Each structure stands twice: as structure tokens, then as C-alpha cells.
Amino acid sequence: MRSMARRGLAIATTLALLAGSAACGADEGSSRGPVPGVTDTEIVVGTHMPLTGPASAGYSKIAPATKAYFDYVNANGGVHGRKISYKIMDDGYNPANTQQVVRQLVLQDKVFAILNGLGTPTHTGVLDFLHSNRVPDLFVASGSRSWDQPDRYPATFGFNPDYTVEGKILANHVKTALPGKKVCFLGQDDDFGRDSLAGVEKVLGADAVVARQTYVTSNTNVAPQIGAFKAAGCEIVMLATVPGFTALSVGTAARLGFSPQWLVSNVGADHPTLARQLGDAAGLLDGMIGVNYLPMQNDTTDPWIQLFTKVNSEHNGDAPFDGNTVYGMAVGYLFVQVLLAAGPDLTRESLVEAVRKGGYQGPGVAPLRFSTTDHSGYGGGRLSRISGGVQSYFGPTYETDEEDGPVNEYSAPPVAPPANGVPTA
């Protein structure tokens, strides 16, 4: 009898353990138990951002702009009756700090998702941690192709056009409008620079780039790199640089008596940010060509700029308005769209499935490409030029892939925002 009792106790204990395991599994996004970061009245999400450090110029404004848009949505009733709370953690653009703050957001703050974590070298270091903890990792603020790995990282999605796509678009302009000129390339010494260079070489060919240089954000002296370009007789310099290093490159070139045609990744091409960095020397930016995929920050006739300017005034302390403000609010708008699509019975699984569903339209001039097989985000962009201190679009919007496909014109017009500025399900 005692033997049977012991067996009965063992079976009961095993069942209890299995029930406990099921409860733990439910905590990761099943409707059978509590969902991290979600209550009947609130959705808590988090991010890592360079509020300080070498990439803080301009980028420190992104998350406050996203939060301002969430505050605007909250003031208009929230999403399915829930208010969005946004926890913003400063990582100083330091990968070691990123790992620390993301662990805090996930393990201590129990956020529902990580939204728009910024930086190629920083976010790369937390991909496996977020994947193993089954945390949705949405709209990474970087164009690295690392985010577009649906099989390896099924809950990670990009936002920016990937750097190879924009490298191809910039190179296509060189090929068609500036043929025969000596091309040089300066890129950040990570996937940002490498992926961008890959796009340039796919269009122009490796032999067309006569000099290649890299930089690291811990060293603000780019005179050796710019000096090498001058010595090589470069007529065009293509930059895969964060804003601080775009400004450093332009300022250093002027000091060395070197004045090439600059073509710059969207990452480092926002004119208001660069002008603040260069101060009285901001005129050096005239003629710079960039690529962008969101409404131009100074286009007051654009309905999205009108909406975001209103939100900035009402919920962001009327902070100086630039491309980073537009970017942050565009991310917020997309996240609200996805939350609505995920439905009122919100889980991590339903959120990820809502992104995979795709079909989203918003402020972007290029298409969003989310699907079960594509996690890359925006798929193209439009060229801009700075003239007389004003940054403006010119020419058509282009789209392309990260492989060897052509650079094609994209003709679908952008959609207008809803009347009240808040998307509907």
C-alpha cells in the first residue's frame, strides 16, 4: 500500500510540475496566462537609445518623439482601451551597456516588447537574448540585414531600408548622373559600413571604388581617411556614417582643402542635425545628396508633417523639429497600427503575427515589406539635395532588393494620415 501511495504521490508531483511548466509557458505570450507588460489598462514597451555618446547627435531625439506620439494616442483613448508606456534606456551607443539595459527591461521591468532599439553594433549583441526570452523585437533602428532573418530570429523586424538597398540607390545615381568620376567610400567599421559598401559595389562594381576607408566611433579623428581620399583624387565620397561622423568628414575635408561631391546614407544625412553640428560652417553641406524614405521634415504642406508638428507641440515640448522627430513618430504610428491589428486579446504571439501579416501603409514614400518571409522594413527611398541651406527631395522614389535586382522607380503615392492622426483597426 505504501508503494502505491508513493507512486500516487510521484504522479501527483509530476502533474504539478507539468502544470507549473505550462503556466511558465503561458507567461510568454499565450492567452492562458498573464502577458508580460500587458494589463487591462496598460502596454509597457522599452527601448535602448544613445541619449549620450558618439551617436547621440540627432538620435537622442528619436525616442522622445515616439513617446510623444504614444502620449497623443493615449490622450485620444489609447489602443483597445490601453495606454502605451514607453521605457527609454540610455546605452550611450556602447554594446556592453546595451546588453545591460535590455536585460533590465526584459527581466526586471517585464516589458511586452523591445521597440526601435537603435544601432547596428549595439542591437546585434542582444538578438540572441531577446530570441531566447521570446520577446518581440520590433522595428530595429538600423538598416543591417541581420534583422531580416525570419528563420533564425522570427520575432525581430527592421524598419529602415537595409543598408545594401540604400547603397544601391545612391550608387544608381552615381552611375546615371555622375558617370566616370572617381568614387571613394567611408563606412562605419561594422555591418552598417560593410552592407552599404556591398550595395554600392553591386551597382558600380568593386573596381569603380578607388579608395575605401572605415572609422570607429571611439576615434573622432578622420583626417587620415579624408586625407587618403584627397590623395587618391576622389571626386565623389559616399558615406555610411552616423551624423556626428558625417559632420566630422565634411568639416575635416574643408580643413584639408578637399571638396568632393558627398552622397550620404539616410542614417547621417538629416540637414538640421548636421547644421547644428557644424554651426557657422553649415554652408559646407550645400550640394550634399542623401536618401530618405519618410516625409521631408521641412515640407509644411505634407499632411504627415502637419500631424507630427502638432504632436511635437502638444506632447514633446515643441522641441526643435527635424528628421529624427519624423522618424520617431513614424515608428510610433506603425507600432500603434500593429497593436490594433493584434487585437484586444493581446499576446506576444499575436503581436508578431500582426507584423508578419503586412500590408501596412503610413508616412513612408517607399513600401513596407513585412511578411512571413521578409522582416526587412522599408524597401526603398528617394534622393534629397541640400541647396541654399534647404534639404529637398528630387527625382522619383526607388525600390530594390538587397541582392542583384535592378533599381526601379516606385510610383505608388503615399497615403494620407487619418483625420485625427490615430490609425484605426
GROMACS .gro file of C-alpha atoms in nm:
model
  425
    1MET     CA    1   0.000   0.000   0.000
    2ARG     CA    2   0.284   0.236   0.090
    3SER     CA    3   0.440   0.161  -0.252
    4MET     CA    4   0.116   0.252  -0.428
    5ALA     CA    5   0.088   0.565  -0.218
    6ARG     CA    6   0.442   0.664  -0.311
    7ARG     CA    7   0.365   0.606  -0.680
    8GLY     CA    8   0.049   0.813  -0.646
    9LEU     CA    9   0.246   1.094  -0.480
   10ALA     CA   10   0.510   1.080  -0.756
   11ILE     CA   11   0.243   1.104  -1.026
   12ALA     CA   12   0.075   1.394  -0.847
   13THR     CA   13   0.409   1.574  -0.812
   14THR     CA   14   0.487   1.522  -1.183
   15LEU     CA   15   0.147   1.659  -1.281
   16ALA     CA   16   0.201   1.961  -1.059
   17LEU     CA   17   0.540   2.025  -1.219
   18LEU     CA   18   0.390   1.992  -1.565
   19ALA     CA   19   0.115   2.237  -1.471
   20GLY     CA   20   0.380   2.478  -1.346
   21SER     CA   21   0.572   2.444  -1.671
   22ALA     CA   22   0.257   2.515  -1.869
   23ALA     CA   23   0.197   2.826  -1.659
   24CYS     CA   24   0.552   2.945  -1.730
   25GLY     CA   25   0.495   2.891  -2.100
   26ALA     CA   26   0.172   3.089  -2.081
   27ASP     CA   27   0.365   3.382  -1.937
   28GLU     CA   28   0.550   3.411  -2.266
   29GLY     CA   29   0.253   3.519  -2.469
   30SER     CA   30  -0.022   3.259  -2.455
   31SER     CA   31  -0.377   3.368  -2.376
   32ARG     CA   32  -0.379   3.110  -2.092
   33GLY     CA   33  -0.188   3.333  -1.850
   34PRO     CA   34  -0.055   3.683  -1.783
   35VAL     CA   35   0.136   3.853  -2.062
   36PRO     CA   36   0.449   4.046  -1.962
   37GLY     CA   37   0.397   4.420  -1.986
   38VAL     CA   38   0.023   4.399  -2.057
   39THR     CA   39  -0.262   4.476  -1.817
   40ASP     CA   40  -0.623   4.575  -1.877
   41THR     CA   41  -0.515   4.940  -1.885
   42GLU     CA   42  -0.152   4.949  -1.999
   43ILE     CA   43   0.104   4.821  -2.250
   44VAL     CA   44   0.465   4.865  -2.141
   45VAL     CA   45   0.736   4.858  -2.408
   46GLY     CA   46   1.102   4.954  -2.388
   47THR     CA   47   1.396   5.065  -2.598
   48HIS     CA   48   1.770   5.128  -2.589
   49MET     CA   49   1.886   5.457  -2.736
   50PRO     CA   50   2.205   5.667  -2.748
   51LEU     CA   51   2.082   5.956  -2.537
   52THR     CA   52   2.451   6.026  -2.475
   53GLY     CA   53   2.773   5.925  -2.652
   54PRO     CA   54   2.907   5.936  -3.008
   55ALA     CA   55   2.573   5.873  -3.180
   56SER     CA   56   2.359   6.098  -2.961
   57ALA     CA   57   2.362   6.391  -3.208
   58GLY     CA   58   2.011   6.380  -3.350
   59TYR     CA   59   1.942   6.024  -3.239
   60SER     CA   60   1.873   6.128  -2.880
   61LYS     CA   61   1.556   6.291  -3.016
   62ILE     CA   62   1.404   5.976  -3.166
   63ALA     CA   63   1.261   5.800  -2.859
   64PRO     CA   64   1.114   6.118  -2.706
   65ALA     CA   65   0.933   6.176  -3.037
   66THR     CA   66   0.798   5.819  -3.032
   67LYS     CA   67   0.684   5.868  -2.674
   68ALA     CA   68   0.517   6.196  -2.772
   69TYR     CA   69   0.317   6.014  -3.039
   70PHE     CA   70   0.216   5.749  -2.785
   71ASP     CA   71   0.108   6.024  -2.545
   72TYR     CA   72  -0.102   6.170  -2.827
   73VAL     CA   73  -0.266   5.832  -2.887
   74ASN     CA   74  -0.317   5.785  -2.513
   75ALA     CA   75  -0.491   6.124  -2.495
   76ASN     CA   76  -0.724   6.000  -2.771
   77GLY     CA   77  -0.829   5.683  -2.589
   78GLY     CA   78  -0.525   5.458  -2.631
   79VAL     CA   79  -0.533   5.122  -2.810
   80HIS     CA   80  -0.826   4.895  -2.726
   81GLY     CA   81  -0.860   5.094  -2.404
   82ARG     CA   82  -0.496   5.054  -2.303
   83LYS     CA   83  -0.239   5.333  -2.266
   84ILE     CA   84   0.112   5.280  -2.405
   85SER     CA   85   0.401   5.332  -2.162
   86TYR     CA   86   0.747   5.368  -2.317
   87LYS     CA   87   1.059   5.299  -2.110
   88ILE     CA   88   1.362   5.466  -2.271
   89MET     CA   89   1.707   5.347  -2.159
   90ASP     CA   90   2.033   5.520  -2.249
   91ASP     CA   91   2.307   5.286  -2.373
   92GLY     CA   92   2.548   5.553  -2.497
   93TYR     CA   93   2.587   5.355  -2.825
   94ASN     CA   94   2.802   5.110  -2.628
   95PRO     CA   95   2.723   4.740  -2.690
   96ALA     CA   96   2.813   4.642  -2.333
   97ASN     CA   97   2.568   4.898  -2.198
   98THR     CA   98   2.304   4.780  -2.443
   99GLN     CA   99   2.317   4.427  -2.306
  100GLN     CA  100   2.282   4.558  -1.952
  101VAL     CA  101   1.985   4.787  -2.015
  102VAL     CA  102   1.800   4.538  -2.235
  103ARG     CA  103   1.835   4.269  -1.969
  104GLN     CA  104   1.690   4.514  -1.719
  105LEU     CA  105   1.397   4.597  -1.948
  106VAL     CA  106   1.317   4.230  -2.006
  107LEU     CA  107   1.397   4.064  -1.673
  108GLN     CA  108   1.315   4.341  -1.425
  109ASP     CA  109   1.076   4.578  -1.597
  110LYS     CA  110   0.899   4.289  -1.778
  111VAL     CA  111   0.832   4.489  -2.093
  112PHE     CA  112   0.596   4.348  -2.352
  113ALA     CA  113   0.835   4.417  -2.640
  114ILE     CA  114   1.152   4.599  -2.738
  115LEU     CA  115   1.072   4.874  -2.986
  116ASN     CA  116   1.316   5.055  -3.216
  117GLY     CA  117   1.637   4.969  -3.030
  118LEU     CA  118   1.900   5.177  -3.208
  119GLY     CA  119   2.229   5.079  -3.362
  120THR     CA  120   2.393   4.803  -3.563
  121PRO     CA  121   2.679   4.721  -3.321
  122THR     CA  122   2.458   4.768  -3.015
  123HIS     CA  123   2.148   4.574  -3.114
  124THR     CA  124   2.340   4.286  -3.268
  125GLY     CA  125   2.456   4.191  -2.919
  126VAL     CA  126   2.103   4.143  -2.782
  127LEU     CA  127   1.945   3.948  -3.068
  128ASP     CA  128   2.003   3.606  -2.914
  129PHE     CA  129   1.895   3.721  -2.567
  130LEU     CA  130   1.566   3.860  -2.698
  131HIS     CA  131   1.508   3.550  -2.909
  132SER     CA  132   1.572   3.309  -2.620
  133ASN     CA  133   1.334   3.508  -2.398
  134ARG     CA  134   1.070   3.519  -2.672
  135VAL     CA  135   1.046   3.897  -2.664
  136PRO     CA  136   0.908   4.072  -2.975
  137ASP     CA  137   1.189   4.283  -3.121
  138LEU     CA  138   1.021   4.533  -3.347
  139PHE     CA  139   1.141   4.794  -3.593
  140VAL     CA  140   1.511   4.800  -3.509
  141ALA     CA  141   1.658   5.145  -3.573
  142SER     CA  142   1.924   5.027  -3.816
  143GLY     CA  143   1.937   4.902  -4.172
  144SER     CA  144   2.152   4.597  -4.101
  145ARG     CA  145   2.045   4.286  -4.284
  146SER     CA  146   2.077   4.099  -3.953
  147TRP     CA  147   1.719   4.189  -3.863
  148ASP     CA  148   1.584   4.014  -4.171
  149GLN     CA  149   1.639   3.653  -4.063
  150PRO     CA  150   1.286   3.513  -4.017
  151ASP     CA  151   1.406   3.156  -3.958
  152ARG     CA  152   1.671   3.243  -3.701
  153TYR     CA  153   1.502   3.543  -3.536
  154PRO     CA  154   1.129   3.505  -3.606
  155ALA     CA  155   1.027   3.790  -3.373
  156THR     CA  156   1.281   4.051  -3.497
  157PHE     CA  157   1.182   4.306  -3.764
  158GLY     CA  158   1.364   4.601  -3.916
  159PHE     CA  159   1.231   4.945  -4.003
  160ASN     CA  160   1.492   5.138  -4.204
  161PRO     CA  161   1.566   5.031  -4.560
  162ASP     CA  162   1.857   4.793  -4.532
  163TYR     CA  163   2.194   4.949  -4.599
  164THR     CA  164   2.253   4.746  -4.913
  165VAL     CA  165   1.927   4.875  -5.061
  166GLU     CA  166   2.015   5.238  -4.998
  167GLY     CA  167   2.375   5.180  -5.112
  168LYS     CA  168   2.235   5.058  -5.443
  169ILE     CA  169   2.004   5.359  -5.475
  170LEU     CA  170   2.286   5.607  -5.409
  171ALA     CA  171   2.518   5.419  -5.646
  172ASN     CA  172   2.249   5.419  -5.913
  173HIS     CA  173   2.254   5.800  -5.900
  174VAL     CA  174   2.632   5.798  -5.942
  175LYS     CA  175   2.603   5.562  -6.237
  176THR     CA  176   2.333   5.760  -6.416
  177ALA     CA  177   2.407   6.123  -6.320
  178LEU     CA  178   2.779   6.126  -6.233
  179PRO     CA  179   2.938   5.867  -6.462
  180GLY     CA  180   3.314   5.836  -6.493
  181LYS     CA  181   3.400   6.016  -6.170
  182LYS     CA  182   3.637   5.868  -5.912
  183VAL     CA  183   3.434   5.719  -5.626
  184CYS     CA  184   3.555   5.667  -5.269
  185PHE     CA  185   3.375   5.520  -4.969
  186LEU     CA  186   3.390   5.579  -4.592
  187GLY     CA  187   3.188   5.348  -4.369
  188GLN     CA  188   3.146   5.258  -4.006
  189ASP     CA  189   3.355   4.953  -3.920
  190ASP     CA  190   3.062   4.713  -3.874
  191ASP     CA  191   2.765   4.579  -4.071
  192PHE     CA  192   2.649   4.936  -4.137
  193GLY     CA  193   2.956   5.016  -4.343
  194ARG     CA  194   3.001   4.670  -4.493
  195ASP     CA  195   2.638   4.631  -4.605
  196SER     CA  196   2.631   4.980  -4.754
  197LEU     CA  197   2.954   4.919  -4.947
  198ALA     CA  198   2.811   4.590  -5.075
  199GLY     CA  199   2.517   4.783  -5.223
  200VAL     CA  200   2.745   5.039  -5.386
  201GLU     CA  201   2.960   4.769  -5.542
  202LYS     CA  202   2.659   4.573  -5.668
  203VAL     CA  203   2.571   4.870  -5.891
  204LEU     CA  204   2.909   5.025  -5.972
  205GLY     CA  205   3.133   4.720  -5.947
  206ALA     CA  206   3.418   4.678  -5.698
  207ASP     CA  207   3.673   4.829  -5.935
  208ALA     CA  208   3.482   5.157  -5.952
  209VAL     CA  209   3.551   5.234  -5.584
  210VAL     CA  210   3.910   5.360  -5.593
  211ALA     CA  211   3.957   5.401  -5.216
  212ARG     CA  212   3.779   5.253  -4.915
  213GLN     CA  213   3.818   5.365  -4.555
  214THR     CA  214   3.648   5.283  -4.224
  215TYR     CA  215   3.608   5.461  -3.891
  216VAL     CA  216   3.525   5.359  -3.536
  217THR     CA  217   3.304   5.577  -3.318
  218SER     CA  218   3.563   5.583  -3.038
  219ASN     CA  219   3.808   5.780  -3.256
  220THR     CA  220   3.689   6.120  -3.378
  221ASN     CA  221   3.995   6.189  -3.592
  222VAL     CA  222   3.903   6.115  -3.953
  223ALA     CA  223   4.184   6.321  -4.105
  224PRO     CA  224   4.379   6.009  -4.215
  225GLN     CA  225   4.078   5.873  -4.403
  226ILE     CA  226   3.983   6.203  -4.565
  227GLY     CA  227   4.348   6.273  -4.647
  228ALA     CA  228   4.370   5.937  -4.824
  229PHE     CA  229   4.066   6.028  -5.035
  230LYS     CA  230   4.221   6.360  -5.133
  231ALA     CA  231   4.546   6.187  -5.227
  232ALA     CA  232   4.353   5.935  -5.440
  233GLY     CA  233   4.187   6.215  -5.636
  234CYS     CA  234   3.837   6.120  -5.526
  235GLU     CA  235   3.562   6.327  -5.686
  236ILE     CA  236   3.274   6.154  -5.509
  237VAL     CA  237   3.277   6.037  -5.146
  238MET     CA  238   3.000   5.807  -5.032
  239LEU     CA  239   2.939   5.799  -4.658
  240ALA     CA  240   2.788   5.529  -4.439
  241THR     CA  241   2.819   5.742  -4.127
  242VAL     CA  242   2.621   5.845  -3.819
  243PRO     CA  243   2.551   6.222  -3.810
  244GLY     CA  244   2.849   6.314  -3.594
  245PHE     CA  245   3.086   6.147  -3.837
  246THR     CA  246   2.915   6.296  -4.141
  247ALA     CA  247   2.980   6.639  -3.990
  248LEU     CA  248   3.337   6.543  -3.896
  249SER     CA  249   3.405   6.422  -4.250
  250VAL     CA  250   3.271   6.736  -4.414
  251GLY     CA  251   3.448   6.967  -4.170
  252THR     CA  252   3.777   6.780  -4.198
  253ALA     CA  253   3.763   6.783  -4.578
  254ALA     CA  254   3.715   7.159  -4.577
  255ARG     CA  255   4.014   7.200  -4.346
  256LEU     CA  256   4.222   6.989  -4.587
  257GLY     CA  257   4.106   7.185  -4.891
  258PHE     CA  258   3.912   6.889  -5.029
  259SER     CA  259   3.562   6.938  -5.171
  260PRO     CA  260   3.415   6.622  -5.326
  261GLN     CA  261   3.053   6.551  -5.407
  262TRP     CA  262   2.909   6.390  -5.092
  263LEU     CA  263   2.649   6.113  -5.108
  264VAL     CA  264   2.526   6.004  -4.766
  265SER     CA  265   2.321   5.723  -4.613
  266ASN     CA  266   1.990   5.830  -4.462
  267VAL     CA  267   2.145   5.744  -4.125
  268GLY     CA  268   2.369   6.050  -4.138
  269ALA     CA  269   2.205   6.289  -4.383
  270ASP     CA  270   1.950   6.487  -4.177
  271HIS     CA  271   2.026   6.852  -4.253
  272PRO     CA  272   1.906   7.015  -3.928
  273THR     CA  273   2.115   6.769  -3.725
  274LEU     CA  274   2.426   6.825  -3.937
  275ALA     CA  275   2.380   7.201  -3.939
  276ARG     CA  276   2.369   7.205  -3.558
  277GLN     CA  277   2.692   7.005  -3.551
  278LEU     CA  278   2.874   7.233  -3.797
  279GLY     CA  279   2.741   7.565  -3.666
  280ASP     CA  280   2.878   7.856  -3.868
  281ALA     CA  281   3.025   7.610  -4.119
  282ALA     CA  282   2.684   7.461  -4.209
  283GLY     CA  283   2.716   7.608  -4.557
  284LEU     CA  284   2.963   7.328  -4.632
  285LEU     CA  285   2.663   7.097  -4.656
  286ASP     CA  286   2.529   7.261  -4.971
  287GLY     CA  287   2.521   7.014  -5.258
  288MET     CA  288   2.515   6.706  -5.034
  289ILE     CA  289   2.295   6.426  -5.168
  290GLY     CA  290   2.118   6.191  -4.928
  291VAL     CA  291   1.848   5.928  -4.939
  292ASN     CA  292   1.534   5.917  -4.726
  293TYR     CA  293   1.206   5.729  -4.712
  294LEU     CA  294   0.992   5.947  -4.484
  295PRO     CA  295   0.840   6.292  -4.542
  296MET     CA  296   1.097   6.572  -4.550
  297GLN     CA  297   1.100   6.746  -4.213
  298ASN     CA  298   1.064   7.096  -4.363
  299ASP     CA  299   0.774   7.019  -4.601
  300THR     CA  300   0.497   7.203  -4.418
  301THR     CA  301   0.247   7.113  -4.694
  302ASP     CA  302   0.278   6.741  -4.619
  303PRO     CA  303  -0.014   6.617  -4.403
  304TRP     CA  304   0.214   6.387  -4.201
  305ILE     CA  305   0.449   6.675  -4.120
  306GLN     CA  306   0.147   6.880  -4.016
  307LEU     CA  307   0.032   6.597  -3.785
  308PHE     CA  308   0.375   6.535  -3.636
  309THR     CA  309   0.433   6.907  -3.585
  310LYS     CA  310   0.109   6.922  -3.388
  311VAL     CA  311   0.208   6.621  -3.179
  312ASN     CA  312   0.552   6.772  -3.122
  313SER     CA  313   0.397   7.094  -3.000
  314GLU     CA  314   0.140   6.931  -2.773
  315HIS     CA  315   0.339   6.639  -2.630
  316ASN     CA  316   0.713   6.693  -2.694
  317GLY     CA  317   0.767   7.039  -2.550
  318ASP     CA  318   0.779   7.187  -2.902
  319ALA     CA  319   1.136   7.053  -2.936
  320PRO     CA  320   1.336   7.151  -3.247
  321PHE     CA  321   1.173   6.961  -3.532
  322ASP     CA  322   1.393   6.754  -3.766
  323GLY     CA  323   1.414   6.421  -3.946
  324ASN     CA  324   1.472   6.237  -3.618
  325THR     CA  325   1.140   6.370  -3.489
  326VAL     CA  326   0.966   6.248  -3.804
  327TYR     CA  327   1.137   5.910  -3.774
  328GLY     CA  328   1.041   5.862  -3.409
  329MET     CA  329   0.677   5.946  -3.470
  330ALA     CA  330   0.661   5.727  -3.782
  331VAL     CA  331   0.781   5.434  -3.570
  332GLY     CA  332   0.515   5.513  -3.310
  333TYR     CA  333   0.242   5.527  -3.574
  334LEU     CA  334   0.341   5.187  -3.717
  335PHE     CA  335   0.355   5.030  -3.371
  336VAL     CA  336   0.002   5.151  -3.297
  337GLN     CA  337  -0.115   5.004  -3.629
  338VAL     CA  338   0.037   4.669  -3.532
  339LEU     CA  339  -0.114   4.677  -3.182
  340LEU     CA  340  -0.457   4.738  -3.332
  341ALA     CA  341  -0.409   4.452  -3.579
  342ALA     CA  342  -0.304   4.220  -3.294
  343GLY     CA  343  -0.646   4.267  -3.136
  344PRO     CA  344  -0.770   4.333  -2.783
  345ASP     CA  345  -0.662   3.986  -2.658
  346LEU     CA  346  -0.301   4.099  -2.683
  347THR     CA  347  -0.017   3.848  -2.662
  348ARG     CA  348   0.340   3.846  -2.780
  349GLU     CA  349   0.246   3.585  -3.037
  350SER     CA  350  -0.044   3.791  -3.172
  351LEU     CA  351   0.182   4.097  -3.196
  352VAL     CA  352   0.445   3.916  -3.401
  353GLU     CA  353   0.179   3.758  -3.620
  354ALA     CA  354   0.029   4.103  -3.682
  355VAL     CA  355   0.363   4.232  -3.816
  356ARG     CA  356   0.405   3.922  -4.035
  357LYS     CA  357   0.062   3.987  -4.183
  358GLY     CA  358   0.200   4.300  -4.351
  359GLY     CA  359   0.000   4.540  -4.563
  360TYR     CA  360   0.083   4.848  -4.354
  361GLN     CA  361   0.088   5.196  -4.501
  362GLY     CA  362   0.192   5.515  -4.332
  363PRO     CA  363   0.417   5.817  -4.378
  364GLY     CA  364   0.679   5.640  -4.589
  365VAL     CA  365   0.734   5.722  -4.956
  366ALA     CA  366   0.861   5.365  -5.015
  367PRO     CA  367   0.683   5.034  -4.948
  368LEU     CA  368   0.693   4.842  -4.620
  369ARG     CA  369   0.775   4.477  -4.692
  370PHE     CA  370   0.672   4.282  -4.383
  371SER     CA  371   0.563   3.924  -4.446
  372THR     CA  372   0.633   3.576  -4.316
  373THR     CA  373   0.949   3.565  -4.528
  374ASP     CA  374   1.060   3.930  -4.520
  375HIS     CA  375   1.136   4.115  -4.197
  376SER     CA  376   1.336   4.397  -4.352
  377GLY     CA  377   1.104   4.700  -4.326
  378TYR     CA  378   1.107   4.976  -4.585
  379GLY     CA  379   1.223   4.869  -4.930
  380GLY     CA  380   1.347   5.185  -5.095
  381GLY     CA  381   1.391   5.560  -5.078
  382ARG     CA  382   1.412   5.892  -5.257
  383LEU     CA  383   1.711   6.116  -5.313
  384SER     CA  384   1.744   6.455  -5.147
  385ARG     CA  385   1.977   6.750  -5.203
  386ILE     CA  386   2.077   7.039  -4.978
  387SER     CA  387   2.069   7.371  -5.162
  388GLY     CA  388   2.086   7.715  -5.001
  389GLY     CA  389   2.056   7.556  -4.659
  390VAL     CA  390   1.734   7.373  -4.751
  391GLN     CA  391   1.702   6.996  -4.788
  392SER     CA  392   1.454   6.886  -5.055
  393TYR     CA  393   1.360   6.573  -5.245
  394PHE     CA  394   1.430   6.542  -5.616
  395GLY     CA  395   1.351   6.275  -5.872
  396PRO     CA  396   1.140   5.962  -5.823
  397THR     CA  397   1.125   5.718  -5.535
  398TYR     CA  398   1.319   5.396  -5.597
  399GLU     CA  399   1.288   5.044  -5.468
  400THR     CA  400   1.524   4.750  -5.497
  401ASP     CA  401   1.635   4.436  -5.315
  402GLU     CA  402   1.948   4.350  -5.120
  403GLU     CA  403   2.067   4.114  -5.391
  404ASP     CA  404   2.138   4.186  -5.759
  405GLY     CA  405   1.793   4.305  -5.864
  406PRO     CA  406   1.752   4.632  -6.056
  407VAL     CA  407   1.687   4.972  -5.900
  408ASN     CA  408   1.334   5.054  -6.016
  409GLU     CA  409   1.110   5.357  -5.983
  410TYR     CA  410   0.828   5.319  -5.729
  411SER     CA  411   0.521   5.516  -5.827
  412ALA     CA  412   0.257   5.446  -5.561
  413PRO     CA  413   0.170   5.772  -5.385
  414PRO     CA  414   0.196   5.795  -5.004
  415VAL     CA  415  -0.128   5.765  -4.810
  416ALA     CA  416  -0.268   6.049  -4.601
  417PRO     CA  417  -0.296   6.017  -4.222
  418PRO     CA  418  -0.636   5.962  -4.060
  419ALA     CA  419  -0.828   6.279  -3.977
  420ASN     CA  420  -0.748   6.258  -3.606
  421GLY     CA  421  -0.396   6.125  -3.658
  422VAL     CA  422  -0.466   5.789  -3.493
  423PRO     CA  423  -0.491   5.470  -3.702
  424THR     CA  424  -0.799   5.251  -3.680
  425ALA     CA  425  -0.822   4.874  -3.673
   0.00000   0.00000   0.00000
